CSV table of C-alpha atoms and ligand atoms in Angstrom, one decimal:
chain,number,residue,atom,x,y,z
A,935,MET,CA,7.8,8.8,-13.7
A,936,LYS,CA,9.4,5.4,-14.4
A,937,PRO,CA,6.9,2.7,-15.5
A,938,LEU,CA,5.1,0.6,-12.9
A,939,LYS,CA,5.7,-3.1,-13.6
A,940,VAL,CA,2.6,-5.2,-13.6
A,941,ALA,CA,3.0,-9.0,-13.5
A,942,MET,CA,0.0,-11.0,-14.5
A,943,LEU,CA,-0.5,-14.5,-13.1
A,944,GLY,CA,-3.1,-16.1,-15.4
A,945,CYS,CA,-4.4,-15.0,-18.8
A,946,GLY,CA,-7.7,-16.8,-19.2
A,947,VAL,CA,-11.2,-15.3,-19.5
A,948,VAL,CA,-10.5,-12.4,-17.2
A,949,GLY,CA,-6.7,-12.1,-17.5
A,950,THR,CA,-6.9,-11.7,-21.3
A,951,GLU,CA,-9.4,-8.8,-21.0
A,952,VAL,CA,-7.2,-7.1,-18.3
A,953,ALA,CA,-4.0,-7.5,-20.3
A,954,THR,CA,-5.4,-6.3,-23.6
A,955,ARG,CA,-7.0,-3.3,-22.0
A,956,ILE,CA,-3.7,-2.3,-20.2
A,957,LEU,CA,-1.9,-2.7,-23.6
A,958,GLY,CA,-4.6,-1.0,-25.6
A,959,ASN,CA,-5.4,2.0,-23.3
A,960,ALA,CA,-1.8,2.7,-22.2
A,961,ALA,CA,-2.0,6.5,-22.7
A,962,ASP,CA,-5.3,7.0,-20.9
A,963,LEU,CA,-4.2,4.8,-18.0
A,964,GLU,CA,-0.9,6.7,-17.8
A,965,ALA,CA,-2.7,10.0,-17.6
A,966,ARG,CA,-5.0,8.7,-14.8
A,967,ILE,CA,-2.2,7.2,-12.8
A,968,GLY,CA,0.6,9.7,-13.4
A,969,ALA,CA,3.0,7.0,-14.6
A,970,PRO,CA,2.9,4.4,-17.3
A,971,LEU,CA,1.9,0.8,-16.6
A,972,GLU,CA,4.2,-1.8,-18.1
A,973,ILE,CA,3.2,-5.5,-18.2
A,974,SER,CA,6.5,-7.2,-17.3
A,975,ALA,CA,5.3,-10.8,-17.6
A,976,VAL,CA,2.2,-12.9,-18.2
A,977,ALA,CA,2.4,-16.3,-16.4
A,978,VAL,CA,0.3,-19.1,-17.8
A,979,ARG,CA,0.3,-22.9,-17.8
A,980,ASP,CA,0.8,-23.2,-21.5
A,981,ALA,CA,3.1,-20.5,-22.9
A,982,GLY,CA,2.9,-22.0,-26.5
A,983,LYS,CA,-0.9,-21.4,-26.9
A,984,ASP,CA,-1.8,-18.6,-29.3
A,985,ARG,CA,-3.2,-15.6,-27.4
A,986,PRO,CA,-4.4,-12.9,-29.7
A,987,GLY,CA,-3.4,-9.4,-28.4
A,988,ILE,CA,-0.8,-10.7,-25.9
A,989,PRO,CA,2.8,-10.3,-27.1
A,990,SER,CA,4.4,-13.8,-27.0
A,991,GLU,CA,7.6,-12.5,-25.4
A,992,LEU,CA,5.6,-11.7,-22.2
A,993,LEU,CA,4.4,-15.2,-21.8
A,994,THR,CA,6.1,-17.5,-19.3
A,995,THR,CA,5.4,-20.6,-17.2
A,996,ASP,CA,7.8,-19.4,-14.6
A,997,THR,CA,5.5,-17.8,-12.0
A,998,ALA,CA,8.2,-17.1,-9.5
A,999,ALA,CA,10.3,-15.3,-12.0
A,1000,ALA,CA,7.3,-13.3,-13.2
A,1001,ILE,CA,6.7,-11.9,-9.7
A,1002,GLU,CA,10.3,-10.8,-9.2
A,1003,GLY,CA,10.7,-7.0,-9.4
A,1004,ALA,CA,7.0,-6.4,-10.1
A,1005,ASP,CA,5.3,-3.4,-8.5
A,1006,ILE,CA,1.8,-4.9,-8.8
A,1007,VAL,CA,1.0,-8.6,-9.2
A,1008,VAL,CA,-2.4,-9.4,-10.7
A,1009,GLU,CA,-3.5,-12.9,-9.7
A,1010,LEU,CA,-6.1,-14.3,-12.1
A,1011,MET,CA,-5.3,-18.0,-12.1
A,1012,GLY,CA,-7.9,-19.0,-9.6
A,1013,GLY,CA,-7.9,-22.0,-7.2
A,1014,HIS,CA,-6.2,-22.4,-3.9
A,1015,GLU,CA,-2.6,-23.4,-4.6
A,1016,PRO,CA,-0.3,-22.2,-6.1
A,1017,ALA,CA,-2.3,-19.0,-6.1
A,1018,ARG,CA,-2.0,-18.6,-2.3
A,1019,GLU,CA,1.7,-19.2,-2.1
A,1020,LEU,CA,2.4,-16.9,-5.1
A,1021,ILE,CA,0.3,-14.1,-3.5
A,1022,LEU,CA,2.2,-14.4,-0.2
A,1023,THR,CA,5.5,-14.4,-2.1
A,1024,ALA,CA,4.5,-11.3,-4.0
A,1025,LEU,CA,3.3,-9.4,-0.9
A,1026,ARG,CA,6.4,-10.3,1.0
A,1027,SER,CA,8.6,-9.1,-1.9
A,1028,GLY,CA,6.9,-5.6,-1.6
A,1029,ALA,CA,4.5,-5.9,-4.5
A,1030,SER,CA,0.9,-5.0,-4.1
A,1031,VAL,CA,-1.6,-7.7,-5.2
A,1032,VAL,CA,-4.8,-7.4,-7.1
A,1033,THR,CA,-6.9,-10.6,-7.2
A,1034,ALA,CA,-10.4,-11.9,-8.2
A,1035,ASN,CA,-9.9,-15.2,-6.4
A,1036,LYS,CA,-13.0,-15.4,-4.2
A,1037,ALA,CA,-12.5,-19.1,-3.3
A,1038,LEU,CA,-9.0,-18.3,-1.9
A,1039,LEU,CA,-10.1,-15.1,-0.1
A,1040,ALA,CA,-13.1,-16.9,1.5
A,1041,SER,CA,-10.7,-19.4,3.2
A,1042,ASP,CA,-7.5,-17.5,3.7
A,1043,TYR,CA,-8.4,-13.8,3.9
A,1044,SER,CA,-7.0,-13.1,7.3
A,1045,GLU,CA,-3.6,-14.6,6.5
A,1046,LEU,CA,-3.3,-12.7,3.2
A,1047,LEU,CA,-4.4,-9.4,4.7
A,1048,ALA,CA,-2.0,-9.7,7.6
A,1049,ALA,CA,0.9,-10.4,5.0
A,1050,ALA,CA,-0.1,-7.3,3.1
A,1051,GLU,CA,-0.2,-5.2,6.3
A,1052,ASP,CA,3.2,-6.5,7.5
A,1053,ALA,CA,4.7,-5.7,4.1
A,1054,GLU,CA,2.9,-2.3,4.0
A,1055,VAL,CA,1.5,-3.1,0.6
A,1056,ARG,CA,-2.0,-3.4,-0.8
A,1057,LEU,CA,-4.2,-6.4,-1.4
A,1058,GLU,CA,-7.2,-5.4,-3.5
A,1059,HIS,CA,-10.0,-7.7,-4.6
A,1060,GLU,CA,-13.0,-5.8,-5.9
A,1061,ALA,CA,-13.6,-8.4,-8.6
A,1062,ALA,CA,-13.9,-11.3,-6.1
A,1063,VAL,CA,-17.6,-10.3,-5.3
A,1064,ALA,CA,-20.2,-9.6,-7.9
A,1065,GLY,CA,-17.9,-9.0,-10.9
A,1066,ALA,CA,-18.2,-5.5,-12.3
A,1067,ILE,CA,-20.4,-4.2,-9.4
A,1068,PRO,CA,-18.5,-1.9,-7.1
A,1069,ILE,CA,-19.4,-3.4,-3.7
A,1070,ILE,CA,-16.1,-4.0,-1.8
A,1071,ARG,CA,-15.0,-0.4,-2.0
A,1072,PRO,CA,-18.4,1.0,-0.8
A,1073,VAL,CA,-18.4,-1.5,2.1
A,1074,VAL,CA,-14.8,-0.8,3.1
A,1075,ASN,CA,-14.4,2.9,2.3
A,1076,SER,CA,-17.7,4.7,1.5
A,1077,LEU,CA,-19.5,3.2,4.5
A,1078,ALA,CA,-16.5,3.1,6.8
A,1079,GLY,CA,-18.1,5.7,9.1
A,1080,ASP,CA,-21.5,4.1,9.2
A,1081,ARG,CA,-22.7,0.8,10.8
A,1082,ILE,CA,-23.7,-1.8,8.3
A,1083,THR,CA,-26.5,-4.0,9.7
A,1084,ARG,CA,-27.4,-6.2,6.7
A,1085,VAL,CA,-26.2,-7.2,3.3
A,1086,LEU,CA,-28.6,-9.1,1.1
A,1087,GLY,CA,-27.3,-10.2,-2.3
A,1088,ILE,CA,-27.9,-12.1,-5.5
A,1089,VAL,CA,-24.3,-12.8,-6.1
A,1090,ASN,CA,-24.4,-15.8,-8.5
A,1091,GLY,CA,-25.6,-15.1,-12.0
A,1092,THR,CA,-25.9,-18.8,-13.0
A,1093,THR,CA,-28.4,-19.6,-10.3
A,1094,ASN,CA,-30.3,-16.3,-10.9
A,1095,TYR,CA,-30.6,-17.2,-14.6
A,1096,ILE,CA,-31.9,-20.7,-13.8
A,1097,LEU,CA,-34.5,-19.5,-11.2
A,1098,ASP,CA,-35.6,-16.6,-13.4
A,1099,GLN,CA,-36.2,-18.9,-16.4
A,1100,MET,CA,-38.1,-21.4,-14.2
A,1101,GLU,CA,-40.4,-18.6,-13.1
A,1102,LYS,CA,-40.8,-16.8,-16.5
A,1103,GLU,CA,-40.9,-19.9,-18.8
A,1104,GLY,CA,-42.3,-22.5,-16.4
A,1105,TRP,CA,-39.2,-24.7,-17.0
A,1106,ASP,CA,-38.1,-27.4,-14.6
A,1107,PHE,CA,-34.7,-27.2,-13.0
A,1108,ASP,CA,-32.9,-29.6,-15.3
A,1109,HIS,CA,-34.1,-27.9,-18.4
A,1110,ALA,CA,-33.1,-24.4,-17.1
A,1111,LEU,CA,-29.7,-25.7,-16.1
A,1112,ALA,CA,-29.1,-27.4,-19.5
A,1113,THR,CA,-30.0,-24.1,-21.2
A,1114,ALA,CA,-27.7,-22.1,-18.9
A,1115,GLN,CA,-24.9,-24.5,-19.9
A,1116,GLU,CA,-25.7,-24.1,-23.6
A,1117,LEU,CA,-25.6,-20.3,-23.3
A,1118,GLY,CA,-22.3,-20.4,-21.3
A,1119,TYR,CA,-23.9,-19.1,-18.1
A,1120,ALA,CA,-23.1,-22.3,-16.3
A,1121,GLU,CA,-19.9,-24.4,-16.4
A,1122,ALA,CA,-19.8,-28.0,-17.5
A,1123,ASP,CA,-19.4,-28.8,-13.8
A,1124,PRO,CA,-22.0,-26.5,-12.2
A,1125,THR,CA,-21.6,-27.8,-8.7
A,1126,ALA,CA,-20.0,-24.6,-7.2
A,1127,ASP,CA,-22.9,-22.5,-8.6
A,1128,ILE,CA,-26.0,-24.6,-8.1
A,1129,GLY,CA,-24.7,-26.0,-4.7
A,1130,GLY,CA,-24.4,-22.4,-3.4
A,1131,HIS,CA,-20.7,-22.6,-2.7
A,1132,ASP,CA,-19.7,-19.8,-5.0
A,1133,ALA,CA,-22.3,-17.5,-3.3
A,1134,ALA,CA,-21.1,-18.7,0.1
A,1135,ALA,CA,-17.5,-17.6,-0.7
A,1136,LYS,CA,-18.8,-14.1,-1.5
A,1137,ALA,CA,-21.0,-14.1,1.6
A,1138,ALA,CA,-17.9,-14.9,3.7
A,1139,ILE,CA,-15.9,-12.0,2.2
A,1140,LEU,CA,-18.8,-9.5,2.5
A,1141,ALA,CA,-19.6,-10.5,6.1
A,1142,SER,CA,-15.9,-10.2,7.1
A,1143,LEU,CA,-15.6,-6.7,5.7
A,1144,ALA,CA,-19.1,-5.4,6.6
A,1145,PHE,CA,-18.8,-6.5,10.3
A,1146,HIS,CA,-15.0,-6.4,10.9
A,1147,THR,CA,-15.3,-10.0,12.0
A,1148,ARG,CA,-13.5,-13.0,10.6
A,1149,VAL,CA,-16.1,-15.1,8.7
A,1150,SER,CA,-14.7,-18.0,6.7
A,1151,ILE,CA,-16.6,-20.0,4.1
A,1152,ASP,CA,-16.9,-22.8,6.7
A,1153,ASP,CA,-18.9,-20.5,8.9
A,1154,VAL,CA,-21.5,-19.9,6.1
A,1155,HIS,CA,-24.6,-22.0,6.2
A,1156,VAL,CA,-25.1,-23.1,2.5
A,1157,GLU,CA,-28.1,-24.6,0.7
A,1158,GLY,CA,-28.2,-24.7,-3.1
A,1159,ILE,CA,-31.0,-24.6,-5.6
A,1160,THR,CA,-31.0,-28.2,-6.8
A,1161,GLY,CA,-34.1,-28.9,-4.7
A,1162,VAL,CA,-36.1,-26.1,-6.2
A,1163,THR,CA,-38.9,-27.5,-8.3
A,1164,ALA,CA,-41.3,-26.0,-10.9
A,1165,ASP,CA,-44.1,-26.6,-8.4
A,1166,MET,CA,-42.3,-24.6,-5.7
A,1167,VAL,CA,-41.7,-21.7,-8.1
A,1168,GLU,CA,-45.4,-21.7,-9.1
A,1169,THR,CA,-46.6,-21.9,-5.5
A,1170,ALA,CA,-44.3,-19.0,-4.6
A,1171,SER,CA,-45.6,-16.9,-7.5
A,1172,ALA,CA,-49.2,-17.5,-6.6
A,1173,GLN,CA,-48.5,-16.2,-3.1
A,1174,GLY,CA,-46.8,-13.0,-4.4
A,1175,PHE,CA,-43.2,-14.2,-4.0
A,1176,THR,CA,-40.3,-14.9,-6.3
A,1177,ILE,CA,-37.5,-17.5,-5.4
A,1178,LYS,CA,-34.0,-16.1,-5.3
A,1179,LEU,CA,-30.7,-17.6,-4.2
A,1180,LEU,CA,-29.7,-15.1,-1.5
A,1181,ALA,CA,-26.4,-14.5,0.3
A,1182,ILE,CA,-27.4,-12.9,3.6
A,1183,CYS,CA,-25.0,-11.3,6.1
A,1184,GLU,CA,-26.4,-9.6,9.1
A,1185,THR,CA,-25.7,-8.6,12.7
A,1186,ILE,CA,-28.2,-10.0,15.1
A,1187,GLU,CA,-28.5,-8.5,18.6
A,1188,ASP,CA,-31.2,-10.7,20.1
A,1189,SER,CA,-30.6,-14.3,18.9
A,1190,PRO,CA,-31.1,-17.2,21.4
A,1191,ALA,CA,-27.3,-17.6,21.3
A,1192,GLY,CA,-26.7,-13.9,22.1
A,1193,PRO,CA,-25.4,-11.2,19.8
A,1194,GLY,CA,-23.4,-12.2,16.7
A,1195,VAL,CA,-23.2,-12.2,13.0
A,1196,SER,CA,-24.9,-14.5,10.5
A,1197,ALA,CA,-23.7,-15.4,7.0
A,1198,ARG,CA,-25.9,-17.8,5.0
A,1199,VAL,CA,-26.9,-18.8,1.5
A,1200,TYR,CA,-30.2,-20.4,0.5
A,1201,PRO,CA,-33.0,-20.2,-2.0
A,1202,ALA,CA,-35.6,-17.9,-0.3
A,1203,LEU,CA,-38.9,-16.3,-1.1
A,1204,LEU,CA,-38.8,-12.5,-1.7
A,1205,PRO,CA,-41.9,-10.4,-2.0
A,1206,LYS,CA,-42.3,-9.5,-5.7
A,1207,ASP,CA,-42.2,-5.8,-4.8
A,1208,HIS,CA,-38.7,-6.1,-3.1
A,1209,ALA,CA,-36.0,-4.3,-5.1
A,1210,LEU,CA,-34.0,-7.6,-5.5
A,1211,ALA,CA,-37.0,-9.5,-6.9
A,1212,SER,CA,-36.8,-7.7,-10.2
A,1213,VAL,CA,-33.2,-8.7,-10.8
A,1214,GLY,CA,-33.5,-11.0,-13.7
A,1215,GLY,CA,-31.3,-13.2,-16.0
A,1216,ALA,CA,-27.6,-13.6,-15.0
A,1217,PHE,CA,-27.4,-10.2,-13.3
A,1218,ASN,CA,-26.2,-9.6,-9.7
A,1219,ALA,CA,-27.4,-7.1,-7.2
A,1220,VAL,CA,-26.4,-6.4,-3.6
A,1221,PHE,CA,-28.7,-4.6,-1.1
A,1222,VAL,CA,-26.9,-3.0,1.8
A,1223,GLU,CA,-28.6,-1.6,4.9
A,1224,ALA,CA,-26.7,0.7,7.1
A,1225,GLU,CA,-27.7,2.7,10.2
A,1226,ALA,CA,-27.2,6.2,8.8
A,1227,ALA,CA,-27.3,5.5,5.1
A,1228,GLY,CA,-30.5,3.5,5.1
A,1229,SER,CA,-30.9,1.1,2.1
A,1230,LEU,CA,-28.5,1.1,-0.8
A,1231,MET,CA,-28.6,-1.1,-3.9
A,1232,PHE,CA,-25.8,-2.0,-6.3
A,1233,TYR,CA,-26.7,-3.7,-9.5
A,1234,GLY,CA,-24.9,-5.0,-12.6
A,1235,GLN,CA,-23.0,-7.8,-14.3
A,1236,GLY,CA,-21.6,-10.2,-11.8
A,1237,ALA,CA,-19.3,-12.2,-14.1
A,1238,GLY,CA,-17.8,-12.5,-17.6
A,1239,GLY,CA,-14.4,-11.5,-18.8
A,1240,ALA,CA,-14.9,-7.8,-19.6
A,1241,PRO,CA,-17.1,-6.9,-16.6
A,1242,THR,CA,-14.8,-8.6,-14.2
A,1243,ALA,CA,-11.8,-7.0,-15.9
A,1244,SER,CA,-13.4,-3.6,-15.2
A,1245,ALA,CA,-13.2,-4.2,-11.4
A,1246,VAL,CA,-9.6,-5.6,-11.7
A,1247,LEU,CA,-8.5,-2.6,-13.7
A,1248,GLY,CA,-10.1,-0.3,-11.1
A,1249,ASP,CA,-8.0,-2.0,-8.4
A,1250,ILE,CA,-4.8,-1.8,-10.6
A,1251,VAL,CA,-5.3,1.9,-11.3
A,1252,SER,CA,-6.0,2.8,-7.6
A,1253,THR,CA,-3.1,0.8,-6.4
A,1254,ALA,CA,-0.8,2.3,-9.0
A,1255,ARG,CA,-2.0,5.9,-8.1
A,1256,ARG,CA,-1.2,5.2,-4.5
A,1257,LYS,CA,2.3,4.0,-5.4
A,1258,VAL,CA,2.9,7.1,-7.5
A,1259,LEU,CA,1.7,9.4,-4.6
A,1260,GLY,CA,4.0,7.5,-2.2
A,1261,GLY,CA,1.1,6.2,0.0
A,1262,THR,CA,1.6,3.3,2.4
A,1263,GLY,CA,-0.1,-0.1,2.1
A,1264,GLN,CA,-3.3,-1.3,3.8
A,1265,ALA,CA,-5.1,1.3,5.9
A,1266,ARG,CA,-5.1,-1.1,8.9
A,1267,ARG,CA,-8.4,-2.8,8.2
A,1268,SER,CA,-7.4,-6.1,9.7
A,1269,ILE,CA,-10.4,-8.4,10.3
A,1270,GLY,CA,-10.7,-9.0,14.0
A,1271,ASN,CA,-13.0,-11.3,15.9
A,1272,ARG,CA,-15.4,-8.7,17.1
A,1273,LEU,CA,-18.6,-10.8,17.1
A,1274,PRO,CA,-19.2,-14.6,17.1
A,1275,VAL,CA,-20.7,-16.2,14.0
A,1276,LEU,CA,-24.1,-17.6,14.9
A,1277,PRO,CA,-25.4,-21.1,13.9
A,1278,ILE,CA,-28.3,-21.3,11.5
A,1279,SER,CA,-30.5,-22.8,14.3
A,1280,ALA,CA,-30.4,-19.4,16.1
A,1281,ILE,CA,-31.5,-17.4,13.1
A,1282,ARG,CA,-35.1,-16.0,13.1
A,1283,THR,CA,-37.0,-15.7,9.9
A,1284,ARG,CA,-40.4,-16.4,8.4
A,1285,TYR,CA,-41.2,-19.6,6.6
A,1286,GLN,CA,-43.5,-21.0,3.9
A,1287,ILE,CA,-44.2,-24.7,4.3
A,1288,THR,CA,-46.1,-26.7,1.7
A,1289,PHE,CA,-47.7,-30.0,2.6
A,1290,ASP,CA,-49.6,-32.5,0.5
A,1291,VAL,CA,-52.4,-33.5,2.9
A,1292,PHE,CA,-55.4,-35.8,2.9
A,1293,ASP,CA,-58.5,-33.7,2.3
A,1294,ARG,CA,-60.8,-34.7,5.2
A,1295,PRO,CA,-62.4,-33.0,8.1
A,1296,GLY,CA,-60.1,-32.1,11.0
A,1297,VAL,CA,-56.8,-32.0,9.1
A,1298,LEU,CA,-56.3,-28.3,9.5
A,1299,ALA,CA,-57.1,-28.4,13.2
A,1300,GLN,CA,-54.5,-31.3,13.7
A,1301,ILE,CA,-51.8,-29.4,11.9
A,1302,SER,CA,-52.6,-26.1,13.6
A,1303,GLN,CA,-52.4,-27.8,16.9
A,1304,VAL,CA,-48.9,-29.0,16.3
A,1305,PHE,CA,-47.8,-25.5,15.2
A,1306,ALA,CA,-49.4,-24.0,18.3
A,1307,GLU,CA,-47.8,-26.6,20.7
A,1308,GLU,CA,-44.3,-25.9,19.2
A,1309,GLY,CA,-44.8,-22.1,19.4
A,1310,THR,CA,-44.7,-21.6,15.6
A,1311,SER,CA,-47.1,-18.8,14.9
A,1312,ILE,CA,-49.2,-19.2,11.7
A,1313,GLU,CA,-49.7,-16.0,9.6
A,1314,LEU,CA,-51.6,-17.6,6.7
A,1315,MET,CA,-53.0,-21.0,5.7
A,1316,GLN,CA,-54.2,-21.8,2.2
A,1317,GLN,CA,-55.6,-25.1,1.0
A,1318,THR,CA,-56.1,-26.0,-2.7
A,1319,GLN,CA,-57.7,-29.3,-3.8
A,1320,LEU,CA,-55.3,-31.5,-5.9
A,1321,GLU,CA,-56.5,-33.4,-9.0
A,1322,PRO,CA,-57.1,-37.0,-7.9
A,1323,THR,CA,-54.6,-39.5,-9.5
A,1324,ASP,CA,-57.3,-42.1,-9.9
A,1325,ASP,CA,-60.9,-42.6,-8.9
A,1326,ASP,CA,-60.1,-44.8,-5.8
A,1327,ALA,CA,-57.4,-42.6,-4.5
A,1328,PRO,CA,-58.3,-40.5,-1.4
A,1329,GLN,CA,-58.9,-36.8,-2.1
A,1330,ARG,CA,-55.7,-34.7,-1.4
A,1331,ALA,CA,-55.0,-31.0,-1.1
A,1332,LYS,CA,-52.0,-28.7,-1.2
A,1333,LEU,CA,-51.7,-26.9,2.1
A,1334,VAL,CA,-49.5,-23.8,2.1
A,1335,ILE,CA,-48.6,-22.3,5.5
A,1336,ALA,CA,-46.8,-19.0,6.0
A,1337,THR,CA,-45.5,-18.4,9.5
A,1338,HIS,CA,-44.5,-15.4,11.6
A,1339,SER,CA,-40.9,-15.0,12.5
A,1340,GLY,CA,-39.4,-17.9,14.4
A,1341,THR,CA,-36.0,-19.7,14.8
A,1342,ASP,CA,-34.8,-22.4,12.4
A,1343,ALA,CA,-34.6,-24.8,15.3
A,1344,ALA,CA,-38.2,-24.3,16.4
A,1345,LEU,CA,-39.4,-24.6,12.8
A,1346,ALA,CA,-37.5,-27.8,12.2
A,1347,LYS,CA,-39.2,-29.4,15.3
A,1348,THR,CA,-42.6,-28.2,14.2
A,1349,VAL,CA,-42.2,-29.6,10.7
A,1350,GLU,CA,-40.9,-32.9,12.0
A,1351,ARG,CA,-44.0,-33.4,14.1
A,1352,ALA,CA,-46.4,-32.2,11.4
A,1353,VAL,CA,-45.0,-34.7,8.9
A,1354,ALA,CA,-45.5,-37.5,11.3
A,1355,LEU,CA,-49.3,-36.8,11.4
A,1356,ASP,CA,-51.4,-39.4,9.4
A,1357,ALA,CA,-53.2,-36.4,7.9
A,1358,VAL,CA,-50.0,-35.4,6.0
A,1359,ASN,CA,-49.2,-37.4,2.9
A,1360,GLU,CA,-45.9,-35.6,2.1
A,1361,LEU,CA,-43.9,-32.5,2.9
A,1362,LYS,CA,-43.4,-30.7,-0.4
A,1363,SER,CA,-41.1,-27.8,0.6
A,1364,VAL,CA,-39.9,-25.5,3.3
A,1365,LEU,CA,-38.7,-22.1,2.2
A,1366,ARG,CA,-37.6,-19.1,4.2
A,1367,ILE,CA,-39.2,-15.7,3.5
A,1368,GLU,CA,-36.7,-12.8,3.4
A,1369,GLY,CA,-36.8,-9.2,2.5
A,1370,HIS,CA,-39.4,-8.1,5.1
B,151,LIG,P1,-9.5,-19.2,-16.5
B,151,LIG,O1,-10.1,-18.7,-17.8
B,151,LIG,O2,-9.5,-20.6,-16.2
B,151,LIG,O3,-8.0,-18.7,-16.6
B,151,LIG,C1,-7.0,-19.1,-15.7
B,151,LIG,C2,-5.6,-18.7,-16.2
B,151,LIG,O4,-4.7,-19.1,-15.2
B,151,LIG,C3,-5.2,-19.4,-17.5
B,151,LIG,O5,-4.5,-18.4,-18.3
B,151,LIG,C4,-4.2,-20.5,-17.0
B,151,LIG,O6,-3.2,-20.8,-17.9
B,151,LIG,C5,-3.6,-19.8,-15.8
B,151,LIG,N1,-3.2,-20.8,-14.8
B,151,LIG,C6,-3.9,-21.7,-14.1
B,151,LIG,N2,-3.1,-22.4,-13.3
B,151,LIG,C7,-1.9,-22.0,-13.4
B,151,LIG,C8,-0.6,-22.3,-12.9
B,151,LIG,N3,-0.5,-23.3,-12.0
B,151,LIG,N4,0.5,-21.7,-13.3
B,151,LIG,C9,0.4,-20.7,-14.3
B,151,LIG,N5,-0.8,-20.3,-14.8
B,151,LIG,C10,-1.9,-20.9,-14.4
B,151,LIG,O7,-10.1,-18.4,-15.3
B,151,LIG,P2,-10.9,-17.0,-15.2
B,151,LIG,O8,-12.3,-17.3,-15.5
B,151,LIG,O9,-10.2,-16.0,-16.0
B,151,LIG,O10,-10.9,-16.7,-13.7
B,151,LIG,C11,-9.7,-16.1,-13.0
B,151,LIG,C12,-10.1,-15.7,-11.6
B,151,LIG,O11,-11.1,-14.7,-11.7
B,151,LIG,C13,-10.6,-16.8,-10.7
B,151,LIG,O12,-10.2,-16.7,-9.4
B,151,LIG,C14,-12.1,-16.6,-10.8
B,151,LIG,O13,-12.8,-17.1,-9.7
B,151,LIG,C15,-12.2,-15.1,-10.8
B,151,LIG,N6,-13.4,-14.6,-11.4
B,151,LIG,C16,-13.8,-15.0,-12.7
B,151,LIG,C17,-15.0,-14.5,-13.2
B,151,LIG,C18,-15.4,-14.9,-14.6
B,151,LIG,O14,-16.5,-14.4,-15.0
B,151,LIG,N7,-14.7,-15.7,-15.3
B,151,LIG,C19,-15.8,-13.6,-12.5
B,151,LIG,C20,-15.3,-13.2,-11.2
B,151,LIG,C21,-14.2,-13.7,-10.7
B,151,LIG,P3,-3.6,-21.4,-19.4
B,151,LIG,O15,-4.2,-20.3,-20.2
B,151,LIG,O16,-2.3,-21.8,-20.0
B,151,LIG,O17,-4.5,-22.5,-19.1
C-alpha cells in the first residue's frame, strides 16, 4: 500500500505528542492500519523554533500548502479562525480531518459535519471531549441503537482539582486556584475553565451527539465555580454531599415548556455515594444513562499532551483503516433539530439554600410560609447557631434548607421573597442537588 499522507496543523502540547508517536511507532501503526502513515508537513506559527523529535524539514508556516495532497489533516492549533477555514478547505479537498478543537466544534459543528458529509470524508474528534476518555465513539457508535436519556460529566480537570482540594484540604478558592496554576493544571488565564465555558463547549458537543439535536454553546446554561466558597464546601460535606462542576445533558419529556433537551453546566451537590463524587484531582468522568444499557461510567485523564494524543491517534488510525479498506466518509450522522433546547427556567431539580438568619422565635415559620406559598416543597431544614461577632450583635444562625424537586423559575421566586424577610440577614448560597 502507498503511504497515507498526514498533515499536522499545530505542534504544541498535543501536536508534539501525536507527531512523535506517529514517527516513533511507525511499524506498529502500519501493521494496524495496513499502510504506512507518512507525516507530510507540520504547520506551526514559528518554524524556526527548536522542536525535539520533529524533523525540521517537515516544519512550515504555510498552512494551505500543508493541506494540499494530504489524506488526513490533523488540526491541533485550537481557536476559531484560521482553524475553521483550514478544516473546511481540507474537507472540501477530499481529506479526512481529525481535530481536538472543542471550542470550534461547540460553535460550528453542523457546518463542519455537513462539509464532511458533502465531501464523503470523515471528521473525527474523540479528543475534543474529556481527553483520553473514549466517550464520543461510545455515544455515536456503541449506543447508536439505544436511547440515551442523560449524560452527566465532570469534563474539566482544572475545576475538579480546585473543588477537590477545597474539600480535602479546607482551602479557599483563591488558594486552590493559585496552586492549580503552580502545578500546571490551570492556565495563566483560567477564565475558560473556572467560568465553566470549557465544560459548556463539551456539553454542547455531547448533547448534540447524544440527542441528535443541534445544541450550540450558546444554548448551554453556564455557571462557573468562582462563587464557591470554603463555607459552601463545608456545609455540603456536613450534609453528605460533595460539590462538583457538572456538565448535564438530558432529554426531558415533562417540562413546563414541553419536551426538549437540556444542556447546562454549574457547580452542583452530588451525594457522596454517587459514582462521580469519588472522581478526584484533575481526573474526568462521564456518566451515561441509556434506556437499554442502564448506567455506564467512563473515567480517566481528561487533558494533557499524551492522554489527549491517545484519543487523536485513535481517530487517525481508524480514519486511515477506513481509507485503506475503501470505506466512504461520514455514516450520515448529521445533527438535526429533533427536539427544542429548553431554557434553564424550565428545568426541575432539587436545591440546597443556605441563609444567614436572625435567631429568634418565628423565623422558621416565616420562611416556611414563603416556601409553601410559592409551592417550593421543603425536604429538610437544619439550623445551626453562629458564633456572635460581638456581645451586642443579635444572635444569628445558619439555616440550610433542602427542597424537593421544583423548577428553577419557582425556586428563584421563592428565594427572592425569602431574602426580603426581615428575619433573613443574608442569602449565603443556592446550589442544585443532582445525581438522584
Ligand atoms: P498549543 O500547545 O497552544 O499548540 C498550538 C499549536 O498550533 C502550536 O504549535 C502553534 O504554533 C500552532 N498554531 C497556532 N496558531 C497557528 C496558526 N495560525 N498557524 C499555524 N500554526 C498555528 O495547544 P494544545 O494545548 O496542543 O491544544 C491543541 C488543541 O487541542 C486545542 O484545540 C485544544 O483545545 C485541544 N485540547 C488540548 C488539550 C490539552 O491538554 N492541551 C486537551 C484536550 C483538547 P507554535 O508552536 O509555532 O506556537
